[in-house]
Amino acid sequence: MLGSIESGVDFEKRIVDIYQQCRTEEQISFQFDALQREMELQIDERLKLTRQKLLENFDDEVQEKLRIKNKEGLEVRSRYDHWLWQVTRYY
């Protein structure tokens, strides 16, 4: 089912079916909740696999650059927090 959902065709068909078969807002909400629950495990699994593939394919150099960028980002944020605090105290 995930393959057909990825293509969008089956997913779109399921949405159309929900709107064609349901007559009330409650029925529509119930069916969309059921569809979400049905797909939740597949989506979670796909996210885990994607995350794993990304981490496996990052070489050490890329991982080090990401760590450096994260450190730099935290330092910049700290400076902006300090400046914001100074402006706040001034006013």
Short mmCIF file of C-alpha atoms in Angstrom, two decimals:
data_model
loop_
_atom_site.label_atom_id
_atom_site.label_comp_id
_atom_site.label_asym_id
_atom_site.label_seq_id
_atom_site.Cartn_x
_atom_site.Cartn_y
_atom_site.Cartn_z
CA MET A 1 0.00 0.00 0.00
CA LEU A 2 2.86 2.41 0.77
CA GLY A 3 4.10 2.25 -2.79
CA SER A 4 0.73 3.24 -4.15
CA ILE A 5 0.35 5.94 -1.52
CA GLU A 6 3.77 7.33 -2.42
CA SER A 7 2.58 7.75 -5.98
CA GLY A 8 -0.36 9.71 -4.63
CA VAL A 9 -2.95 7.91 -6.76
CA ASP A 10 -4.27 5.56 -4.08
CA PHE A 11 -4.13 8.25 -1.41
CA GLU A 12 -6.11 10.67 -3.55
CA LYS A 13 -8.61 7.91 -4.36
CA ARG A 14 -9.09 7.19 -0.66
CA ILE A 15 -9.77 10.88 0.03
CA VAL A 16 -12.29 11.07 -2.81
CA ASP A 17 -13.99 7.91 -1.47
CA ILE A 18 -14.27 9.45 1.98
CA TYR A 19 -15.95 12.57 0.63
CA GLN A 20 -18.26 10.58 -1.64
CA GLN A 21 -19.37 8.07 0.99
CA CYS A 22 -19.61 10.24 4.10
CA ARG A 23 -22.59 12.49 4.67
CA THR A 24 -21.75 14.27 7.92
CA GLU A 25 -18.74 16.10 9.31
CA GLU A 26 -18.44 13.49 12.03
CA GLN A 27 -18.28 10.65 9.47
CA ILE A 28 -15.65 12.53 7.46
CA SER A 29 -13.56 13.19 10.59
CA PHE A 30 -13.88 9.58 11.68
CA GLN A 31 -12.76 8.27 8.27
CA PHE A 32 -9.81 10.68 8.06
CA ASP A 33 -8.74 9.70 11.58
CA ALA A 34 -8.95 6.03 10.58
CA LEU A 35 -6.90 6.70 7.44
CA GLN A 36 -4.29 8.54 9.48
CA ARG A 37 -4.07 5.70 12.02
CA GLU A 38 -3.78 3.19 9.19
CA MET A 39 -0.94 5.09 7.58
CA GLU A 40 0.82 6.19 10.77
CA LEU A 41 2.96 3.07 11.13
CA GLN A 42 3.94 3.17 7.47
CA ILE A 43 4.85 6.84 7.66
CA ASP A 44 6.87 6.32 10.85
CA GLU A 45 8.72 3.39 9.30
CA ARG A 46 9.48 5.39 6.17
CA LEU A 47 10.82 8.27 8.28
CA LYS A 48 13.06 5.89 10.26
CA LEU A 49 14.44 4.36 7.07
CA THR A 50 15.07 7.77 5.52
CA ARG A 51 16.80 9.03 8.66
CA GLN A 52 18.94 5.88 8.79
CA LYS A 53 19.93 6.20 5.12
CA LEU A 54 20.90 9.83 5.59
CA LEU A 55 23.05 9.06 8.60
CA GLU A 56 24.69 6.08 6.90
CA ASN A 57 25.53 8.10 3.82
CA PHE A 58 26.99 11.08 5.64
CA ASP A 59 30.70 10.66 5.80
CA ASP A 60 32.75 11.81 8.80
CA GLU A 61 33.64 15.10 7.14
CA VAL A 62 29.98 16.03 6.62
CA GLN A 63 29.10 15.02 10.18
CA GLU A 64 31.94 17.19 11.51
CA LYS A 65 30.77 20.16 9.43
CA LEU A 66 27.25 19.72 10.81
CA ARG A 67 28.60 19.66 14.37
CA ILE A 68 30.60 22.85 13.69
CA LYS A 69 27.57 24.59 12.16
CA ASN A 70 25.45 23.57 15.13
CA LYS A 71 28.06 25.00 17.53
CA GLU A 72 28.27 28.24 15.52
CA GLY A 73 24.49 28.50 15.46
CA LEU A 74 24.30 28.16 19.24
CA GLU A 75 26.95 30.86 19.66
CA VAL A 76 25.09 33.26 17.36
CA ARG A 77 21.85 32.60 19.18
CA SER A 78 23.54 33.26 22.50
CA ARG A 79 24.78 36.64 21.22
CA TYR A 80 21.31 37.59 19.97
CA ASP A 81 19.79 36.53 23.29
CA HIS A 82 22.32 38.75 25.08
CA TRP A 83 21.56 41.71 22.81
CA LEU A 84 17.82 41.21 23.24
CA TRP A 85 18.25 41.13 27.01
CA GLN A 86 20.28 44.36 26.89
CA VAL A 87 17.61 46.09 24.79
CA THR A 88 14.89 44.82 27.10
CA ARG A 89 16.69 46.09 30.18
CA TYR A 90 17.29 49.46 28.52
CA TYR A 91 13.59 49.96 27.86
#
